[in-house]
Amino acid sequence: MAEWVEACAVDDVDEEDVIRFDHGGRTFAIYRSPEDAFFATDGFCTHEKAHLADGLVMDDIIECPKHNGRFNYKTGQANGAPVCVNLKTYPVKVEAGKVMIDIG
Amino acid sequence: MTTAKKRDYSLVGESTRLAIETGLASAEWYHTDVPRKTMKELMQRSDGPAIRDTIIWIVAILGSAAGIVWFWGTWWIVPFLFVYGVLYGSSSDSRWHECGHGTAFRTRWMNDVVYHIASFMLMRNPVQWRWSHARHHTDTIIVGRDAEIAVMRPPDLIKAALAFTGILDFRYSLPTLVRQAFGTLSDDEKSYIPEMEQHKAVIAARWHMVVYAATIAVAIALRSWIPLVLIGLPRLYGTWHMVLTGLLQHIGLADNVTDHRLNTRTVYMNPVSRFIYWNMNYHVEHHMFPMVPYHALPKLHELIKHDLPEPNPSMWHAYREVWPVLLRQLKYEDYYLKRELPPTAKPYRGEFHDLDITAAAAE
Ligand code: FES
């Protein structure tokens, strides 16, 4: 079942960047792509426990800060060692300047 | 960590169990505060610097190889062997390293191509070493966890000296590749290569073996040593610079701590060594922020040096400083070189290493 929550304001995330969003004991990563679209994934890398929000966004890739593992943050696809398990993604919508994600 | 017992460096033994139990394994490490905006700038990737350096690297490799072939049988070959050996047997290590992190080039395939070529030059299984290096970053110099501890305690000084000749590494690397090519991974290797990746390590080892077999075949067909002097043997005669620079990364410093300022060393080096080593002399900076490409490390160093121990001004200084520590470790393996922090730095954290510092550090 859908459960939309407000993650941040649109301006909280720079273009081609990512921020961390904590909610209900869970951690998410909110991305703003170079084309100015928003995306959301789990906040932790699937390899080890590292915050993806400390990583680097390049085009549609998020690179993990710990061992440089790369995911496509739009699809969650893990792009090879040391990340082998895909990242969970969440639906996102923007309403009245707010970024909402469906964590349901 | 001060331990009465001998250290067990296997990755599936007593030290491993202890590291996991005490929370030393996969721990949270200290990072100097750097504003996100600044860090983002430092992390930016570009192909330019690495393409430039790689062109210089390839031209120098091919040029010195041509010199070896041209002057074969005369003494004029010596300088060409010297240059080729260091490029093949030493500079490949930093290329392997930086491209393994994916930070050298922005374009992924470029990192991958150089990574595989450099892995071959080093006789390193590219799959195995990618995983062992990830572990090295998760658990830097944590005994029983880190697969890349170059000098264990108590230090084996003969082994360390022989490392400069490449003999021991050669004796380890080649049989390892042969074993892996036959489909066998050791327990240590299995402890850090995930199961789903293990078959890739076997395939990679087989490819390396194919190239070595082809090289030997060409050498026999031509009745010449030249193919082997160019492929394989430089791992012996050109390794010394990799060892000279690489040993300084962690030797004589603390183990079982979670602050790279205590177990890792930054050393100022001459520009030639820095080219060969791709700025890995800024090693504390690299371990704290592995996302920062090699060409941005000097900038990062300037930015955070107030929070780090003073770098050694030269390799000579670093070796002179560490030599008495190694001698003392022969008797007291818990002894280590304590890195003093400047007054501007945040103090070392307590949870794992306050006691160790007072108990075992240098007087
Ligand atoms: S923790 Fe993300 S790549 Fe290892």
Short mmCIF file of C-alpha atoms and ligand atoms in Angstrom, two decimals:
data_model
loop_
_atom_site.label_atom_id
_atom_site.label_comp_id
_atom_site.label_asym_id
_atom_site.label_seq_id
_atom_site.Cartn_x
_atom_site.Cartn_y
_atom_site.Cartn_z
CA MET A 1 0.00 0.00 0.00
CA ALA A 2 1.26 3.45 -0.88
CA GLU A 3 2.61 5.55 1.98
CA TRP A 4 3.77 8.92 0.75
CA VAL A 5 6.01 10.92 3.05
CA GLU A 6 7.59 14.31 2.61
CA ALA A 7 11.34 13.84 2.28
CA CYS A 8 12.63 17.36 1.69
CA ALA A 9 12.07 20.59 -0.19
CA VAL A 10 13.10 20.67 -3.83
CA ASP A 11 15.82 23.21 -3.06
CA ASP A 12 17.39 21.02 -0.38
CA VAL A 13 19.06 18.92 -3.06
CA ASP A 14 21.52 20.43 -5.52
CA GLU A 15 21.42 19.36 -9.13
CA GLU A 16 23.39 16.12 -9.69
CA ASP A 17 23.57 15.49 -5.96
CA VAL A 18 22.09 13.40 -3.19
CA ILE A 19 20.95 13.93 0.39
CA ARG A 20 20.09 11.61 3.25
CA PHE A 21 16.55 11.29 4.57
CA ASP A 22 15.75 9.38 7.75
CA HIS A 23 12.21 8.29 8.52
CA GLY A 24 10.72 5.75 10.92
CA GLY A 25 14.09 4.19 11.72
CA ARG A 26 14.93 3.82 8.03
CA THR A 27 17.41 5.72 5.92
CA PHE A 28 16.82 6.80 2.32
CA ALA A 29 18.83 8.66 -0.28
CA ILE A 30 17.11 11.37 -2.34
CA TYR A 31 18.70 12.25 -5.68
CA ARG A 32 18.33 15.13 -8.07
CA SER A 33 19.50 14.18 -11.54
CA PRO A 34 21.23 16.50 -14.03
CA GLU A 35 17.88 16.66 -15.89
CA ASP A 36 16.29 18.01 -12.70
CA ALA A 37 14.27 14.90 -11.88
CA PHE A 38 14.07 13.38 -8.40
CA PHE A 39 14.69 9.75 -7.39
CA ALA A 40 14.88 7.82 -4.15
CA THR A 41 16.65 4.65 -3.03
CA ASP A 42 17.58 2.94 0.19
CA GLY A 43 20.13 5.07 2.02
CA PHE A 44 22.68 2.35 2.65
CA CYS A 45 24.90 0.61 0.13
CA THR A 46 24.09 -3.07 -0.40
CA HIS A 47 27.75 -4.08 -0.01
CA GLU A 48 28.47 -2.79 3.49
CA LYS A 49 26.94 -0.19 5.74
CA ALA A 50 27.86 3.09 4.09
CA HIS A 51 25.64 6.11 3.57
CA LEU A 52 25.16 6.66 -0.14
CA ALA A 53 24.38 10.31 0.62
CA ASP A 54 28.12 10.76 1.22
CA GLY A 55 28.83 9.47 -2.28
CA LEU A 56 29.14 11.07 -5.67
CA VAL A 57 26.36 11.46 -8.24
CA MET A 58 27.54 11.32 -11.85
CA ASP A 59 24.83 11.37 -14.50
CA ASP A 60 22.54 8.50 -13.42
CA ILE A 61 25.13 6.81 -11.21
CA ILE A 62 25.64 7.02 -7.46
CA GLU A 63 29.09 5.96 -6.37
CA CYS A 64 29.39 4.65 -2.83
CA PRO A 65 31.89 6.53 -0.66
CA LYS A 66 33.37 3.43 0.95
CA HIS A 67 34.62 1.21 -1.89
CA ASN A 68 33.42 3.17 -4.91
CA GLY A 69 30.72 0.64 -5.82
CA ARG A 70 28.35 2.07 -8.42
CA PHE A 71 24.57 1.87 -8.76
CA ASN A 72 22.15 3.35 -11.24
CA TYR A 73 20.02 5.31 -8.78
CA LYS A 74 17.14 5.48 -11.27
CA THR A 75 16.76 1.70 -11.53
CA GLY A 76 18.71 0.51 -8.48
CA GLN A 77 20.91 -1.65 -10.74
CA ALA A 78 24.26 -2.62 -9.16
CA ASN A 79 26.98 -2.02 -11.75
CA GLY A 80 29.56 -4.59 -10.69
CA ALA A 81 32.01 -5.46 -7.90
CA PRO A 82 32.13 -4.65 -5.10
CA VAL A 83 28.39 -4.12 -5.35
CA CYS A 84 26.52 -7.21 -6.50
CA VAL A 85 23.06 -6.68 -4.99
CA ASN A 86 20.69 -4.12 -6.51
CA LEU A 87 19.50 -1.13 -4.54
CA LYS A 88 15.83 -0.76 -3.63
CA THR A 89 14.22 2.23 -5.31
CA TYR A 90 11.08 4.15 -4.29
CA PRO A 91 8.51 6.11 -6.31
CA VAL A 92 8.94 9.87 -6.06
CA LYS A 93 6.69 12.85 -6.85
CA VAL A 94 7.10 16.57 -6.42
CA GLU A 95 4.19 18.54 -5.00
CA ALA A 96 4.17 22.21 -4.12
CA GLY A 97 7.96 22.38 -3.95
CA LYS A 98 8.19 19.27 -1.76
CA VAL A 99 9.78 15.96 -2.69
CA MET A 100 7.52 13.07 -1.64
CA ILE A 101 8.53 9.43 -1.63
CA ASP A 102 6.37 6.35 -1.37
CA ILE A 103 7.91 4.14 1.29
CA GLY A 104 4.94 1.79 1.48
CA MET B 1 45.42 -3.10 20.55
CA THR B 2 47.77 -4.42 23.21
CA THR B 3 47.69 -8.17 23.09
CA ALA B 4 49.60 -10.68 25.12
CA LYS B 5 49.11 -13.32 22.44
CA LYS B 6 50.87 -13.57 19.10
CA ARG B 7 48.95 -12.05 16.25
CA ASP B 8 47.18 -14.50 13.97
CA TYR B 9 47.18 -13.01 10.48
CA SER B 10 45.03 -15.66 8.81
CA LEU B 11 41.63 -14.35 7.80
CA VAL B 12 39.72 -17.23 9.31
CA GLY B 13 41.46 -17.63 12.67
CA GLU B 14 41.45 -16.41 16.23
CA SER B 15 42.21 -12.75 15.42
CA THR B 16 39.35 -12.77 12.93
CA ARG B 17 36.96 -14.01 15.55
CA LEU B 18 38.17 -11.41 18.05
CA ALA B 19 37.95 -8.56 15.54
CA ILE B 20 34.35 -9.46 14.77
CA GLU B 21 33.43 -9.97 18.42
CA THR B 22 34.92 -6.68 19.60
CA GLY B 23 33.38 -4.66 16.79
CA LEU B 24 36.76 -3.81 15.24
CA ALA B 25 35.68 -5.44 12.00
CA SER B 26 33.58 -3.20 9.73
CA ALA B 27 33.78 -0.42 12.31
CA GLU B 28 32.95 3.24 11.91
CA TRP B 29 36.21 5.09 11.09
CA TYR B 30 37.29 8.61 11.90
CA HIS B 31 36.96 11.21 9.14
CA THR B 32 38.11 14.79 9.20
CA ASP B 33 35.19 17.18 8.70
CA VAL B 34 35.08 18.50 5.15
CA PRO B 35 32.02 20.48 3.99
CA ARG B 36 29.93 18.51 1.50
CA LYS B 37 30.30 21.18 -1.18
CA THR B 38 34.10 21.07 -0.96
CA MET B 39 34.17 17.29 -0.90
CA LYS B 40 31.92 17.18 -3.94
CA GLU B 41 34.38 19.35 -5.81
CA LEU B 42 37.30 17.18 -4.75
CA MET B 43 35.52 13.98 -5.77
CA GLN B 44 34.75 15.23 -9.28
CA ARG B 45 35.99 12.88 -11.99
CA SER B 46 37.52 13.78 -15.29
CA ASP B 47 39.24 11.74 -17.96
CA GLY B 48 41.81 14.42 -18.81
CA PRO B 49 44.58 13.95 -16.22
CA ALA B 50 44.52 10.15 -16.40
CA ILE B 51 44.45 10.10 -20.22
CA ARG B 52 47.46 12.43 -20.27
CA ASP B 53 49.33 10.31 -17.69
CA THR B 54 48.37 7.06 -19.40
CA ILE B 55 49.63 8.26 -22.76
CA ILE B 56 52.97 9.23 -21.15
CA TRP B 57 53.00 5.86 -19.37
CA ILE B 58 52.34 3.81 -22.50
CA VAL B 59 54.81 5.78 -24.62
CA ALA B 60 57.49 5.34 -21.93
CA ILE B 61 56.75 1.60 -21.67
CA LEU B 62 56.87 1.06 -25.42
CA GLY B 63 59.92 3.30 -25.83
CA SER B 64 61.93 1.52 -23.14
CA ALA B 65 60.80 -1.88 -24.48
CA ALA B 66 62.06 -0.83 -27.92
CA GLY B 67 65.37 0.14 -26.31
CA ILE B 68 65.66 -3.29 -24.69
CA VAL B 69 65.09 -5.03 -28.02
CA TRP B 70 67.38 -2.67 -29.93
CA PHE B 71 70.31 -2.83 -27.50
CA TRP B 72 69.89 -6.50 -26.62
CA GLY B 73 73.29 -8.04 -26.00
CA THR B 74 75.03 -4.74 -25.14
CA TRP B 75 75.49 -2.79 -21.92
CA TRP B 76 73.37 0.01 -23.36
CA ILE B 77 70.39 -2.08 -22.44
CA VAL B 78 70.80 -1.34 -18.70
CA PRO B 79 69.07 2.08 -18.50
CA PHE B 80 66.22 0.75 -20.65
CA LEU B 81 65.80 -2.25 -18.38
CA PHE B 82 65.81 0.08 -15.41
CA VAL B 83 63.05 2.30 -16.82
CA TYR B 84 60.99 -0.53 -18.30
CA GLY B 85 61.26 -2.57 -15.12
CA VAL B 86 60.00 0.23 -12.89
CA LEU B 87 57.18 1.10 -15.27
CA TYR B 88 56.10 -2.53 -15.59
CA GLY B 89 56.81 -3.83 -12.10
CA SER B 90 56.10 -0.74 -9.98
CA SER B 91 53.98 1.93 -11.66
CA SER B 92 51.47 -0.77 -12.59
CA ASP B 93 50.65 -1.03 -8.88
CA SER B 94 49.36 2.52 -8.62
CA ARG B 95 47.45 2.15 -11.91
CA TRP B 96 45.92 -1.07 -10.65
CA HIS B 97 45.01 0.67 -7.43
CA GLU B 98 43.53 3.89 -8.76
CA CYS B 99 41.64 2.21 -11.59
CA GLY B 100 40.40 -0.46 -9.18
CA HIS B 101 38.81 2.34 -7.17
CA GLY B 102 37.37 3.69 -10.40
CA THR B 103 38.72 7.15 -9.64
CA ALA B 104 41.44 7.57 -12.27
CA PHE B 105 39.14 8.16 -15.22
CA ARG B 106 35.57 9.36 -15.27
CA THR B 107 34.76 6.84 -18.01
CA ARG B 108 34.29 3.43 -16.53
CA TRP B 109 35.64 1.31 -19.38
CA MET B 110 38.91 3.23 -19.32
CA ASN B 111 39.34 2.39 -15.64
CA ASP B 112 38.53 -1.24 -16.39
CA VAL B 113 40.96 -1.57 -19.31
CA VAL B 114 43.91 -0.08 -17.39
CA TYR B 115 42.91 -2.08 -14.30
CA HIS B 116 43.11 -5.38 -16.17
CA ILE B 117 46.37 -4.54 -17.93
CA ALA B 118 47.98 -3.42 -14.66
CA SER B 119 46.67 -6.50 -12.82
CA PHE B 120 48.31 -8.69 -15.44
CA MET B 121 51.61 -6.84 -15.15
CA LEU B 122 51.53 -7.35 -11.39
CA MET B 123 50.55 -11.03 -11.59
CA ARG B 124 47.48 -10.18 -9.55
CA ASN B 125 44.17 -11.84 -10.07
CA PRO B 126 41.97 -8.83 -10.92
CA VAL B 127 38.88 -10.32 -9.30
CA GLN B 128 40.56 -11.53 -6.12
CA TRP B 129 42.45 -8.30 -5.61
CA ARG B 130 39.44 -6.09 -6.14
CA TRP B 131 37.81 -7.82 -3.20
CA SER B 132 40.93 -7.97 -1.05
CA HIS B 133 41.37 -4.25 -1.55
CA ALA B 134 37.78 -3.55 -0.56
CA ARG B 135 38.50 -5.47 2.64
CA HIS B 136 41.72 -3.48 3.13
CA HIS B 137 39.64 -0.31 3.10
CA THR B 138 36.94 -1.66 5.40
CA ASP B 139 39.39 -3.09 7.93
CA THR B 140 42.69 -1.30 7.37
CA ILE B 141 45.44 -3.10 9.33
CA ILE B 142 42.91 -4.96 11.46
CA VAL B 143 44.69 -8.23 12.21
CA GLY B 144 42.69 -11.24 11.02
CA ARG B 145 40.64 -9.12 8.61
CA ASP B 146 42.93 -7.10 6.35
CA ALA B 147 44.25 -9.22 3.49
CA GLU B 148 46.88 -6.66 2.49
CA ILE B 149 49.11 -6.24 5.54
CA ALA B 150 52.57 -5.98 3.99
CA VAL B 151 54.71 -6.33 7.12
CA MET B 152 53.28 -8.41 9.93
CA ARG B 153 54.45 -8.38 13.54
CA PRO B 154 56.99 -9.30 14.66
CA PRO B 155 58.48 -8.03 11.41
CA ASP B 156 60.41 -10.43 9.22
CA LEU B 157 63.17 -8.07 8.12
CA ILE B 158 64.80 -10.52 5.71
CA LYS B 159 61.48 -10.98 3.99
CA ALA B 160 60.97 -7.21 3.86
CA ALA B 161 64.45 -6.75 2.33
CA LEU B 162 63.86 -9.52 -0.20
CA ALA B 163 60.60 -7.85 -1.20
CA PHE B 164 62.68 -5.22 -3.01
CA THR B 165 63.95 -7.91 -5.36
CA GLY B 166 60.45 -9.12 -6.14
CA ILE B 167 61.51 -12.73 -5.55
CA LEU B 168 59.07 -13.51 -2.75
CA ASP B 169 56.16 -11.79 -4.42
CA PHE B 170 56.91 -13.61 -7.66
CA ARG B 171 57.12 -16.91 -5.81
CA TYR B 172 53.77 -16.19 -4.22
CA SER B 173 51.92 -14.60 -7.13
CA LEU B 174 52.68 -17.06 -9.90
CA PRO B 175 51.82 -20.26 -7.99
CA THR B 176 48.71 -18.50 -6.68
CA LEU B 177 47.55 -17.78 -10.22
CA VAL B 178 48.32 -21.38 -11.26
CA ARG B 179 46.33 -22.75 -8.31
CA GLN B 180 43.43 -20.44 -9.07
CA ALA B 181 43.55 -21.34 -12.75
CA PHE B 182 43.04 -24.96 -11.69
CA GLY B 183 39.91 -23.84 -9.86
CA THR B 184 41.12 -23.77 -6.26
CA LEU B 185 40.67 -20.76 -4.02
CA SER B 186 42.18 -20.73 -0.53
CA ASP B 187 40.07 -20.35 2.60
CA ASP B 188 41.44 -16.83 3.06
CA GLU B 189 40.46 -15.90 -0.49
CA LYS B 190 37.01 -17.38 -0.03
CA SER B 191 36.61 -15.29 3.14
CA TYR B 192 36.59 -12.04 1.16
CA ILE B 193 35.51 -13.01 -2.38
CA PRO B 194 31.73 -13.50 -2.40
CA GLU B 195 30.63 -16.89 -3.67
CA MET B 196 28.93 -15.45 -6.73
CA GLU B 197 32.25 -13.88 -7.82
CA GLN B 198 34.57 -16.82 -7.17
CA HIS B 199 34.19 -18.39 -10.60
CA LYS B 200 35.22 -15.06 -12.15
CA ALA B 201 38.49 -15.22 -10.21
CA VAL B 202 39.18 -18.66 -11.71
CA ILE B 203 38.45 -17.45 -15.25
CA ALA B 204 40.69 -14.39 -14.79
CA ALA B 205 43.56 -16.59 -13.57
CA ARG B 206 43.13 -18.81 -16.63
CA TRP B 207 43.43 -15.80 -18.96
CA HIS B 208 46.64 -14.75 -17.27
CA MET B 209 48.01 -18.26 -17.68
CA VAL B 210 47.11 -18.26 -21.37
CA VAL B 211 49.16 -15.09 -21.93
CA TYR B 212 52.14 -16.47 -19.99
CA ALA B 213 51.97 -19.74 -21.93
CA ALA B 214 51.88 -17.79 -25.20
CA THR B 215 54.88 -15.70 -24.08
CA ILE B 216 56.88 -18.83 -23.24
CA ALA B 217 55.90 -20.36 -26.57
CA VAL B 218 57.10 -17.27 -28.46
CA ALA B 219 60.36 -17.27 -26.46
CA ILE B 220 60.97 -20.91 -27.36
CA ALA B 221 60.04 -20.37 -31.01
CA LEU B 222 62.37 -17.38 -31.27
CA ARG B 223 65.02 -19.04 -29.08
CA SER B 224 65.20 -15.74 -27.25
CA TRP B 225 64.83 -14.47 -23.68
CA ILE B 226 63.44 -11.16 -24.91
CA PRO B 227 59.72 -12.06 -24.63
CA LEU B 228 60.21 -13.13 -21.01
CA VAL B 229 62.32 -10.12 -20.14
CA LEU B 230 59.46 -7.98 -21.44
CA ILE B 231 56.55 -10.00 -20.03
CA GLY B 232 56.68 -11.58 -16.59
CA LEU B 233 60.27 -11.06 -15.45
CA PRO B 234 59.93 -7.28 -14.89
CA ARG B 235 57.85 -8.35 -11.92
CA LEU B 236 61.23 -9.32 -10.46
CA TYR B 237 63.64 -6.66 -11.59
CA GLY B 238 61.26 -3.69 -11.55
CA THR B 239 59.37 -4.16 -8.30
CA TRP B 240 61.73 -2.24 -6.02
CA HIS B 241 60.05 1.16 -6.43
CA MET B 242 56.62 -0.25 -5.62
CA VAL B 243 58.05 -1.76 -2.44
CA LEU B 244 60.05 1.37 -1.59
CA THR B 245 56.95 3.55 -1.68
CA GLY B 246 54.31 0.98 -0.73
CA LEU B 247 55.94 -0.31 2.43
CA LEU B 248 55.72 3.16 3.93
CA GLN B 249 51.94 3.18 3.74
CA HIS B 250 51.45 1.45 7.09
CA ILE B 251 54.74 -0.07 8.31
CA GLY B 252 55.55 0.36 12.01
CA LEU B 253 52.29 2.16 12.77
CA ALA B 254 49.39 1.05 14.95
CA ASP B 255 47.22 -1.95 14.14
CA ASN B 256 43.69 -2.70 15.31
CA VAL B 257 42.62 0.94 15.46
CA THR B 258 39.86 2.77 13.62
CA ASP B 259 41.56 6.02 12.77
CA HIS B 260 43.72 6.19 9.65
CA ARG B 261 45.78 8.92 11.26
CA LEU B 262 47.18 6.23 13.56
CA ASN B 263 47.85 3.41 11.10
CA THR B 264 48.62 5.17 7.82
CA ARG B 265 51.39 7.48 6.73
CA THR B 266 51.62 10.42 4.36
CA VAL B 267 55.10 11.06 2.97
CA TYR B 268 56.22 13.90 0.73
CA MET B 269 57.94 12.47 -2.35
CA ASN B 270 59.82 13.70 -5.39
CA PRO B 271 57.80 14.33 -8.59
CA VAL B 272 59.13 11.25 -10.41
CA SER B 273 58.11 8.91 -7.60
CA ARG B 274 54.79 10.69 -7.40
CA PHE B 275 54.18 10.05 -11.09
CA ILE B 276 55.10 6.39 -10.69
CA TYR B 277 53.02 6.16 -7.53
CA TRP B 278 50.15 8.36 -8.73
CA ASN B 279 50.16 10.48 -5.56
CA MET B 280 49.51 7.55 -3.24
CA ASN B 281 52.09 9.11 -0.95
CA TYR B 282 49.06 11.06 0.35
CA HIS B 283 47.96 7.85 1.89
CA VAL B 284 46.10 9.01 5.00
CA GLU B 285 44.06 11.26 2.75
CA HIS B 286 43.35 8.40 0.34
CA HIS B 287 42.18 6.06 3.11
CA MET B 288 39.96 8.67 4.70
CA PHE B 289 38.40 9.69 1.39
CA PRO B 290 38.87 6.97 -1.25
CA MET B 291 36.48 8.82 -3.57
CA VAL B 292 39.00 11.57 -4.23
CA PRO B 293 40.97 10.93 -7.46
CA TYR B 294 44.75 10.82 -7.33
CA HIS B 295 45.15 14.19 -9.04
CA ALA B 296 43.06 15.93 -6.34
CA LEU B 297 44.91 14.42 -3.38
CA PRO B 298 47.43 17.29 -3.00
CA LYS B 299 44.48 19.69 -2.73
CA LEU B 300 42.76 17.45 -0.18
CA HIS B 301 46.02 17.24 1.76
CA GLU B 302 46.25 21.05 2.00
CA LEU B 303 42.66 21.16 3.20
CA ILE B 304 42.88 18.62 6.01
CA LYS B 305 46.52 18.61 7.06
CA HIS B 306 45.65 20.61 10.21
CA ASP B 307 43.89 17.47 11.42
CA LEU B 308 46.60 14.94 10.51
CA PRO B 309 49.99 14.01 11.92
CA GLU B 310 52.79 15.88 10.21
CA PRO B 311 53.82 14.05 7.01
CA ASN B 312 57.32 12.67 6.71
CA PRO B 313 59.30 15.15 4.61
CA SER B 314 60.94 12.38 2.55
CA MET B 315 61.09 8.61 2.11
CA TRP B 316 64.53 8.63 3.69
CA HIS B 317 63.15 10.40 6.77
CA ALA B 318 60.25 7.93 7.00
CA TYR B 319 62.53 4.89 6.81
CA ARG B 320 64.94 6.36 9.35
CA GLU B 321 62.04 7.02 11.68
CA VAL B 322 60.57 3.54 11.36
CA TRP B 323 63.78 1.49 11.48
CA PRO B 324 64.22 1.59 15.31
CA VAL B 325 60.53 0.79 15.69
CA LEU B 326 60.91 -2.36 13.58
CA LEU B 327 63.97 -3.43 15.57
CA ARG B 328 62.03 -3.00 18.77
CA GLN B 329 59.05 -4.91 17.38
CA LEU B 330 61.33 -7.92 16.95
CA LYS B 331 61.24 -8.24 20.74
CA TYR B 332 57.98 -6.52 21.63
CA GLU B 333 55.53 -6.96 18.84
CA ASP B 334 52.97 -4.68 20.49
CA TYR B 335 55.29 -1.72 20.11
CA TYR B 336 54.46 0.80 17.40
CA LEU B 337 55.14 4.31 16.24
CA LYS B 338 52.63 6.72 17.64
CA ARG B 339 51.77 9.55 15.29
CA GLU B 340 51.58 12.84 17.17
CA LEU B 341 48.73 15.11 16.17
CA PRO B 342 49.15 18.86 15.79
CA PRO B 343 47.28 21.05 18.33
CA THR B 344 44.79 21.96 15.60
CA ALA B 345 43.67 18.33 15.19
CA LYS B 346 40.75 16.56 16.77
CA PRO B 347 42.10 14.08 19.35
CA TYR B 348 42.13 10.35 18.70
CA ARG B 349 38.91 8.62 19.63
CA GLY B 350 38.82 6.50 22.73
CA GLU B 351 36.73 3.45 22.12
CA PHE B 352 39.32 1.12 20.66
CA HIS B 353 42.69 2.72 21.14
CA ASP B 354 43.16 5.12 24.04
CA LEU B 355 44.60 2.42 26.22
CA ASP B 356 46.78 1.05 23.45
CA ILE B 357 48.39 4.39 22.85
CA THR B 358 49.46 4.84 26.44
CA ALA B 359 50.48 1.24 26.87
CA ALA B 360 52.42 0.52 23.75
CA ALA B 361 53.38 3.71 22.02
CA ALA B 362 56.83 5.13 21.61
CA GLU B 363 58.52 6.71 24.56
S1 FES C 1 30.09 -0.23 1.10
FE1 FES C 1 29.43 0.53 -0.78
S2 FES C 1 30.80 -0.28 -2.17
FE2 FES C 1 31.40 -1.15 -0.32
#
